[in-house]
């Protein structure tokens, strides 16, 4: 997962596109064909919609992410209080997040993400008490898992030493049972994340419940809006991708 094929196009020297694949197609990635087959063969339980919001604006030892607070505000615009479980700051630990994943069908992770290229299984999300490693995520099987939004850096960046293997956090969420995952191929700007989250959830939710809009469609629309806002800033919109069926 190194080539951003969804951004293929004809570009000018300043980085602006005269034509891009994103103008004509809605893209969706998969770590492997077997991942799609395995997920289609699983028996998943239906559960009432509930979203786990993990907000970590200041993980110990990491740069602050004030934009994560804006992401929470965006979520609260569309998700009623009865349908959202918030783990913020000191409450967002590896144990509480893993426990919350078992109780909620959707998850939004707004925090730092780290890719360990020497040992991808040690890639993780920075929480209050340390990293939630990929190795811990893939050991989970969450029957009611539906959708995950990994609003963190490098959540869909693969292993440079084994480019044939898609080993990253987004793929791990698929293994854990989520039908669809939004992730990032490299670092994103803190002020872009709330904008994309707001536009995505405005489409995914209606009257506080899933609208039926496919996540890939919702992300495509959000990215088109981001492209208009940032003009020729190629690096701002390309990292965001959707994985799943």
Coordinates of N, CA and C in Angstrom, one line a residue, residues 41-216:
X41 N -17.4 -14.2 4.5 CA -17.8 -15.5 5.0 C -18.1 -15.5 6.5
X42 N -17.8 -14.4 7.2 CA -18.0 -14.3 8.6 C -19.5 -14.1 9.0
X43 N -19.9 -14.6 10.1 CA -21.2 -14.3 10.6 C -21.1 -13.2 11.6
X44 N -21.7 -12.1 11.2 CA -21.7 -10.9 12.1 C -23.0 -10.7 12.8
X45 N -22.9 -10.3 14.0 CA -24.1 -10.0 14.8 C -24.6 -8.5 14.5
X46 N -25.9 -8.4 14.4 CA -26.4 -7.0 14.2 C -26.6 -6.4 15.6
X47 N -26.2 -5.1 15.7 CA -26.3 -4.5 17.0 C -26.8 -3.0 16.8
X48 N -27.3 -2.5 17.8 CA -27.8 -1.1 17.7 C -26.5 -0.2 17.5
X49 N -26.7 0.9 16.7 CA -25.6 1.8 16.4 C -25.1 2.5 17.7
X50 N -23.8 2.3 17.9 CA -23.2 3.1 18.9 C -21.7 3.4 18.5
X51 N -21.3 4.6 18.7 CA -20.0 5.0 18.3 C -19.0 5.2 19.4
X52 N -17.8 4.6 19.4 CA -16.8 4.9 20.4 C -15.9 6.0 19.8
X53 N -15.8 7.1 20.5 CA -15.0 8.2 20.1 C -13.7 8.2 21.0
X54 N -12.6 8.0 20.5 CA -11.3 8.0 21.2 C -10.6 9.3 20.9
X55 N -10.5 10.2 21.8 CA -10.0 11.5 21.6 C -8.7 11.7 22.5
X56 N -7.6 11.9 21.8 CA -6.3 12.0 22.6 C -5.6 13.2 22.1
X57 N -5.9 14.4 22.7 CA -5.3 15.7 22.3 C -3.9 15.8 22.8
X58 N -3.5 15.1 23.8 CA -2.1 15.3 24.4 C -1.6 14.0 25.0
X59 N -1.2 13.1 24.1 CA -0.7 11.8 24.6 C 0.7 12.1 25.2
X60 N 1.1 11.5 26.3 CA 2.4 11.7 27.0 C 3.5 11.5 26.0
X61 N 4.4 12.5 25.9 CA 5.6 12.3 25.1 C 5.4 12.6 23.6
X62 N 4.2 13.1 23.2 CA 3.9 13.4 21.8 C 3.4 14.8 21.7
X63 N 3.6 15.3 20.5 CA 3.1 16.7 20.2 C 1.6 16.8 20.4
X64 N 1.1 17.9 20.9 CA -0.3 18.0 21.1 C -1.1 18.1 19.8
X65 N -2.3 17.6 19.8 CA -3.2 17.6 18.7 C -4.5 18.3 19.0
X66 N -4.5 19.6 19.1 CA -5.7 20.3 19.5 C -6.9 20.1 18.5
X67 N -6.6 19.7 17.3 CA -7.7 19.5 16.3 C -8.5 18.3 16.7
X68 N -8.1 17.4 17.5 CA -8.9 16.3 17.9 C -10.1 16.7 18.7
X69 N -10.0 17.8 19.4 CA -11.2 18.4 20.1 C -12.2 18.9 19.1
X70 N -11.8 19.4 18.0 CA -12.7 19.8 17.0 C -13.4 18.6 16.3
X71 N -12.6 17.5 16.2 CA -13.2 16.3 15.7 C -14.3 15.8 16.6
X72 N -14.1 15.9 17.9 CA -15.2 15.5 18.8 C -16.4 16.3 18.6
X73 N -16.2 17.6 18.4 CA -17.4 18.5 18.2 C -18.1 18.1 16.9
X74 N -17.4 17.8 15.9 CA -18.0 17.3 14.7 C -18.8 16.1 14.9
X75 N -18.3 15.1 15.6 CA -19.0 13.9 15.9 C -20.3 14.2 16.7
X76 N -20.2 15.1 17.7 CA -21.4 15.4 18.5 C -22.5 16.1 17.8
X77 N -22.1 16.7 16.6 CA -23.1 17.4 15.8 C -24.1 16.3 15.2
X78 N -23.6 15.1 14.9 CA -24.4 14.1 14.2 C -24.7 12.9 15.0
X79 N -24.1 12.7 16.1 CA -24.3 11.5 17.0 C -25.0 11.9 18.3
X80 N -26.2 11.5 18.6 CA -26.8 11.8 19.9 C -26.0 11.3 21.1
X81 N -26.1 11.9 22.2 CA -25.4 11.5 23.4 C -25.6 10.1 23.8
X82 N -26.8 9.6 23.5 CA -27.2 8.2 23.9 C -26.5 7.2 23.0
X83 N -25.9 7.6 21.9 CA -25.3 6.7 20.9 C -23.8 6.9 20.8
X84 N -23.2 7.6 21.7 CA -21.7 7.9 21.6 C -21.1 7.6 23.0
X85 N -20.0 6.9 23.0 CA -19.2 6.6 24.2 C -17.9 7.3 24.0
X86 N -17.6 8.3 24.8 CA -16.4 9.1 24.6 C -15.3 8.7 25.6
X87 N -14.1 8.4 25.1 CA -12.9 8.2 25.9 C -11.9 9.3 25.5
X88 N -11.7 10.2 26.4 CA -10.9 11.4 26.1 C -9.8 11.6 27.1
X89 N -8.6 11.9 26.6 CA -7.4 12.2 27.4 C -7.1 11.1 28.3
X90 N -7.1 11.3 29.7 CA -6.7 10.3 30.6 C -7.6 9.0 30.6
X91 N -8.8 9.2 30.1 CA -9.7 8.0 30.0 C -9.4 7.1 28.8
X92 N -8.6 7.6 27.9 CA -8.3 6.8 26.7 C -7.1 6.0 26.9
X93 N -7.2 4.8 27.5 CA -6.1 3.9 27.7 C -6.3 2.7 26.8
X94 N -5.2 1.9 26.7 CA -5.3 0.7 25.8 C -6.4 -0.2 26.3
X95 N -6.6 -0.4 27.6 CA -7.6 -1.3 28.1 C -9.0 -0.8 27.9
X96 N -9.3 0.5 28.1 CA -10.6 1.1 27.9 C -11.0 1.1 26.5
X97 N -10.0 1.3 25.6 CA -10.3 1.3 24.2 C -10.6 -0.1 23.7
X98 N -9.8 -1.0 24.0 CA -10.1 -2.4 23.6 C -11.5 -2.9 24.1
X99 N -11.8 -2.5 25.4 CA -13.1 -2.9 25.9 C -14.2 -2.2 25.2
X100 N -14.0 -0.9 24.9 CA -15.1 -0.1 24.2 C -15.3 -0.7 22.8
X101 N -14.3 -1.2 22.1 CA -14.5 -1.8 20.8 C -15.4 -2.9 20.8
X102 N -15.5 -3.7 21.9 CA -16.4 -4.8 22.0 C -17.8 -4.4 22.2
X103 N -18.0 -3.1 22.7 CA -19.4 -2.7 23.0 C -20.0 -1.8 21.9
X104 N -19.2 -1.3 21.0 CA -19.6 -0.3 20.0 C -19.4 -0.8 18.6
X105 N -20.4 -0.5 17.7 CA -20.3 -1.0 16.3 C -19.4 -0.1 15.5
X106 N -19.3 1.2 15.8 CA -18.4 2.1 15.1 C -17.3 2.6 16.1
X107 N -16.2 3.0 15.5 CA -15.1 3.6 16.3 C -14.5 4.8 15.5
X108 N -14.2 5.9 16.2 CA -13.5 7.0 15.6 C -12.3 7.2 16.5
X109 N -11.1 7.1 16.0 CA -9.8 7.3 16.7 C -9.1 8.5 16.3
X110 N -9.1 9.5 17.1 CA -8.5 10.8 16.8 C -7.2 10.9 17.8
X111 N -6.1 10.5 17.2 CA -4.9 10.5 18.1 C -3.7 10.3 17.2
X112 N -2.5 10.2 17.8 CA -1.3 10.0 17.0 C -1.2 8.5 16.6
X113 N -0.7 8.3 15.4 CA -0.5 6.9 15.0 C 1.0 6.8 14.6
X114 N 1.6 5.6 14.9 CA 3.0 5.4 14.6 C 3.2 4.1 13.8
X115 N 3.9 4.1 12.7 CA 4.2 2.9 12.0 C 5.7 2.5 12.3
X116 N 5.8 1.3 12.7 CA 7.1 0.7 13.0 C 7.5 -0.2 11.8
X117 N 8.4 0.3 10.9 CA 8.7 -0.4 9.7 C 9.6 -1.6 10.0
X118 N 10.3 -1.6 11.1 CA 11.2 -2.7 11.4 C 10.4 -3.9 11.9
X119 N 9.2 -3.6 12.6 CA 8.4 -4.6 13.1 C 6.9 -4.1 13.1
X120 N 6.2 -4.2 11.9 CA 4.9 -3.7 11.8 C 3.9 -4.0 12.8
X121 N 4.1 -5.2 13.5 CA 3.1 -5.6 14.5 C 3.2 -4.7 15.7
X122 N 4.3 -3.9 15.8 CA 4.5 -2.9 16.9 C 4.0 -1.5 16.5
X123 N 3.5 -1.4 15.3 CA 2.8 -0.1 15.0 C 1.6 0.1 15.9
X124 N 1.3 1.3 16.2 CA 0.2 1.5 17.1 C -0.3 2.9 17.2
X125 N -1.3 3.1 18.0 CA -2.0 4.3 18.3 C -1.5 4.8 19.7
X126 N -1.1 6.1 19.8 CA -0.6 6.6 21.1 C -1.8 7.0 21.9
X127 N -1.9 6.3 23.1 CA -3.0 6.6 24.0 C -2.4 7.0 25.4
X128 N -3.2 7.2 26.4 CA -2.7 7.8 27.6 C -1.6 6.9 28.3
X129 N -1.7 5.6 28.2 CA -0.8 4.8 28.9 C 0.2 4.1 27.9
X130 N 0.3 4.6 26.7 CA 1.3 4.0 25.8 C 0.6 3.7 24.5
X131 N 1.2 2.7 23.7 CA 0.7 2.4 22.4 C -0.3 1.2 22.5
X132 N -1.4 1.4 21.7 CA -2.3 0.2 21.4 C -1.7 -0.4 20.1
X133 N -1.0 -1.5 20.3 CA -0.3 -2.1 19.1 C -1.2 -2.9 18.2
X134 N -0.7 -2.9 16.9 CA -1.4 -3.7 15.9 C -1.6 -5.2 16.4
X135 N -0.6 -5.7 17.0 CA -0.7 -7.1 17.5 C -1.8 -7.3 18.4
X136 N -2.2 -6.3 19.2 CA -3.3 -6.5 20.1 C -4.6 -6.3 19.4
X137 N -4.7 -5.5 18.4 CA -5.9 -5.3 17.6 C -6.3 -6.5 16.8
X138 N -5.3 -7.2 16.2 CA -5.7 -8.3 15.3 C -6.1 -9.5 16.1
X139 N -5.8 -9.5 17.4 CA -6.2 -10.6 18.2 C -7.7 -10.5 18.6
X140 N -8.3 -9.4 18.4 CA -9.7 -9.2 18.7 C -10.5 -9.7 17.6
X141 N -11.7 -10.2 17.9 CA -12.7 -10.5 16.9 C -14.0 -9.8 17.5
X142 N -14.5 -8.9 16.8 CA -15.6 -8.1 17.3 C -16.9 -8.4 16.4
X143 N -17.8 -9.2 16.9 CA -18.9 -9.6 16.1 C -19.8 -8.5 15.5
X144 N -19.9 -7.4 16.3 CA -20.8 -6.3 15.9 C -20.1 -5.2 15.2
X145 N -18.8 -5.4 14.9 CA -18.0 -4.3 14.3 C -18.5 -4.0 12.9
X146 N -18.6 -2.7 12.6 CA -19.1 -2.2 11.4 C -18.1 -1.3 10.7
X147 N -17.8 -0.1 11.3 CA -17.0 0.9 10.6 C -16.0 1.5 11.6
X148 N -14.8 1.8 11.1 CA -13.7 2.4 11.9 C -13.1 3.6 11.1
X149 N -13.0 4.7 11.7 CA -12.3 5.9 11.2 C -11.0 6.1 12.0
X150 N -9.9 5.8 11.3 CA -8.6 6.0 12.0 C -8.1 7.4 11.6
X151 N -8.4 8.4 12.4 CA -8.0 9.7 12.1 C -6.7 10.0 12.8
X152 N -5.7 9.3 12.3 CA -4.3 9.4 12.8 C -3.3 9.2 11.7
X153 N -2.1 9.6 11.9 CA -1.1 9.5 10.8 C -0.6 8.1 10.6
X154 N -0.4 7.8 9.3 CA 0.2 6.5 8.9 C -0.5 5.3 9.3
X155 N -1.8 5.3 9.4 CA -2.6 4.1 9.8 C -2.7 3.1 8.6
X156 N -2.5 3.5 7.4 CA -2.5 2.6 6.2 C -1.2 2.6 5.5
X157 N -0.1 2.8 6.2 CA 1.2 2.8 5.6 C 1.8 1.4 5.7
X158 N 2.2 0.8 4.6 CA 2.7 -0.6 4.7 C 4.1 -0.7 5.2
X159 N 4.6 -1.9 5.0 CA 6.0 -2.3 5.4 C 6.9 -2.1 4.3
X160 N 7.9 -1.2 4.3 CA 8.8 -1.0 3.2 C 9.7 -2.2 2.9
X161 N 10.0 -3.1 3.9 CA 10.8 -4.2 3.6 C 10.0 -5.4 3.0
X162 N 8.7 -5.4 3.2 CA 7.8 -6.4 2.6 C 6.7 -5.7 1.9
X163 N 6.9 -5.1 0.8 CA 5.9 -4.3 0.1 C 4.7 -5.2 -0.4
X164 N 5.0 -6.5 -0.5 CA 3.9 -7.4 -1.0 C 2.9 -7.7 0.2
X165 N 3.2 -7.3 1.4 CA 2.3 -7.5 2.5 C 1.8 -6.2 3.1
X166 N 0.5 -6.2 3.2 CA -0.2 -5.0 3.7 C -0.3 -5.1 5.2
X167 N 0.7 -4.7 5.9 CA 0.7 -4.9 7.4 C 0.6 -3.5 8.0
X168 N -0.5 -3.1 8.4 CA -0.7 -1.8 9.0 C -2.0 -1.8 9.9
X169 N -2.2 -0.6 10.5 CA -3.3 -0.6 11.5 C -4.7 -0.7 10.8
X170 N -4.9 -0.1 9.6 CA -6.1 -0.2 8.9 C -6.5 -1.7 8.6
X171 N -5.4 -2.4 8.1 CA -5.6 -3.8 7.8 C -6.0 -4.6 9.0
X172 N -5.3 -4.2 10.2 CA -5.6 -4.9 11.4 C -7.1 -4.7 11.9
X173 N -7.6 -3.6 11.6 CA -9.0 -3.4 11.9 C -10.0 -4.2 11.1
X174 N -9.6 -4.5 9.9 CA -10.4 -5.4 9.0 C -10.3 -6.8 9.6
X175 N -9.1 -7.2 10.0 CA -8.9 -8.5 10.6 C -9.7 -8.7 11.9
X176 N -9.8 -7.6 12.6 CA -10.6 -7.6 13.9 C -12.1 -7.7 13.6
X177 N -12.5 -7.5 12.4 CA -13.9 -7.7 12.0 C -14.7 -6.5 11.4
X178 N -14.0 -5.3 11.4 CA -14.7 -4.2 10.8 C -14.9 -4.3 9.3
X179 N -16.1 -4.0 8.8 CA -16.4 -4.1 7.4 C -15.7 -3.1 6.5
X180 N -15.5 -1.9 7.1 CA -14.9 -0.8 6.4 C -14.0 0.0 7.3
X181 N -12.9 0.6 6.8 CA -12.0 1.3 7.6 C -11.5 2.5 6.8
X182 N -11.5 3.7 7.4 CA -10.9 4.9 6.8 C -9.6 5.1 7.5
X183 N -8.5 5.3 6.7 CA -7.2 5.4 7.3 C -6.4 6.5 6.5
X184 N -5.1 6.6 6.8 CA -4.2 7.5 6.1 C -2.9 6.8 5.7
X185 N -2.4 7.2 4.5 CA -1.2 6.6 4.0 C 0.0 7.2 4.5
X186 N -0.1 8.5 5.0 CA 1.1 9.2 5.6 C 0.5 10.3 6.5
X187 N 1.4 11.1 7.0 CA 1.0 12.2 7.9 C 0.0 13.1 7.4
X188 N -1.0 13.5 8.2 CA -2.0 14.4 7.8 C -1.9 15.7 8.7
X189 N -2.4 16.8 8.3 CA -2.4 18.0 9.0 C -3.5 18.0 10.1
X190 N -3.2 18.5 11.2 CA -4.2 18.5 12.3 C -5.5 19.2 12.0
X191 N -5.4 20.3 11.2 CA -6.6 21.1 10.9 C -7.4 20.5 9.8
X192 N -6.8 19.5 9.0 CA -7.5 18.9 7.9 C -8.4 17.8 8.5
X193 N -8.0 17.1 9.5 CA -8.7 16.0 10.1 C -10.2 16.3 10.5
X194 N -10.4 17.4 11.3 CA -11.7 17.8 11.7 C -12.6 18.1 10.5
X195 N -12.1 18.7 9.5 CA -12.8 19.1 8.3 C -13.3 17.8 7.6
X196 N -12.4 16.9 7.4 CA -12.8 15.6 6.7 C -13.8 14.9 7.6
X197 N -13.6 14.8 8.9 CA -14.5 14.1 9.8 C -15.9 14.7 9.7
X198 N -16.0 16.0 9.7 CA -17.3 16.6 9.7 C -18.0 16.3 8.4
X199 N -17.3 16.4 7.3 CA -18.0 16.1 6.0 C -18.3 14.6 5.8
X200 N -17.5 13.7 6.4 CA -17.8 12.3 6.3 C -19.1 12.0 7.1
X201 N -19.1 12.4 8.3 CA -20.2 12.0 9.2 C -21.5 12.7 8.8
X202 N -21.4 13.9 8.2 CA -22.6 14.5 7.7 C -23.3 13.7 6.6
X203 N -22.6 12.8 5.9 CA -23.2 11.9 4.9 C -23.5 10.6 5.5
X204 N -22.7 10.1 6.4 CA -22.9 8.7 7.0 C -24.1 8.6 7.9
X205 N -24.4 9.8 8.6 CA -25.5 9.7 9.6 C -26.6 10.7 9.2
X206 N -27.8 10.3 9.5 CA -29.0 11.1 9.4 C -29.9 10.9 10.6
X207 N -30.3 11.9 11.2 CA -31.1 11.9 12.4 C -30.5 10.9 13.5
X208 N -29.2 11.0 13.6 CA -28.5 10.2 14.6 C -28.3 8.8 14.3
X209 N -28.6 8.3 13.1 CA -28.5 6.9 12.8 C -27.8 6.8 11.4
X210 N -27.2 5.6 11.2 CA -26.6 5.4 9.9 C -27.5 5.6 8.7
X211 N -27.1 6.4 7.7 CA -27.9 6.8 6.6 C -28.0 5.8 5.5
X212 N -27.1 4.9 5.5 CA -27.0 3.9 4.4 C -26.0 4.4 3.3
X213 N -25.5 5.6 3.4 CA -24.5 6.0 2.4 C -23.2 5.2 2.6
X214 N -22.6 4.7 1.6 CA -21.4 3.9 1.7 C -20.2 4.8 2.1
X215 N -19.4 4.3 3.1 CA -18.3 5.1 3.6 C -17.3 5.6 2.5
X216 N -17.1 4.7 1.4 CA -16.2 5.2 0.3 C -16.8 6.4 -0.4

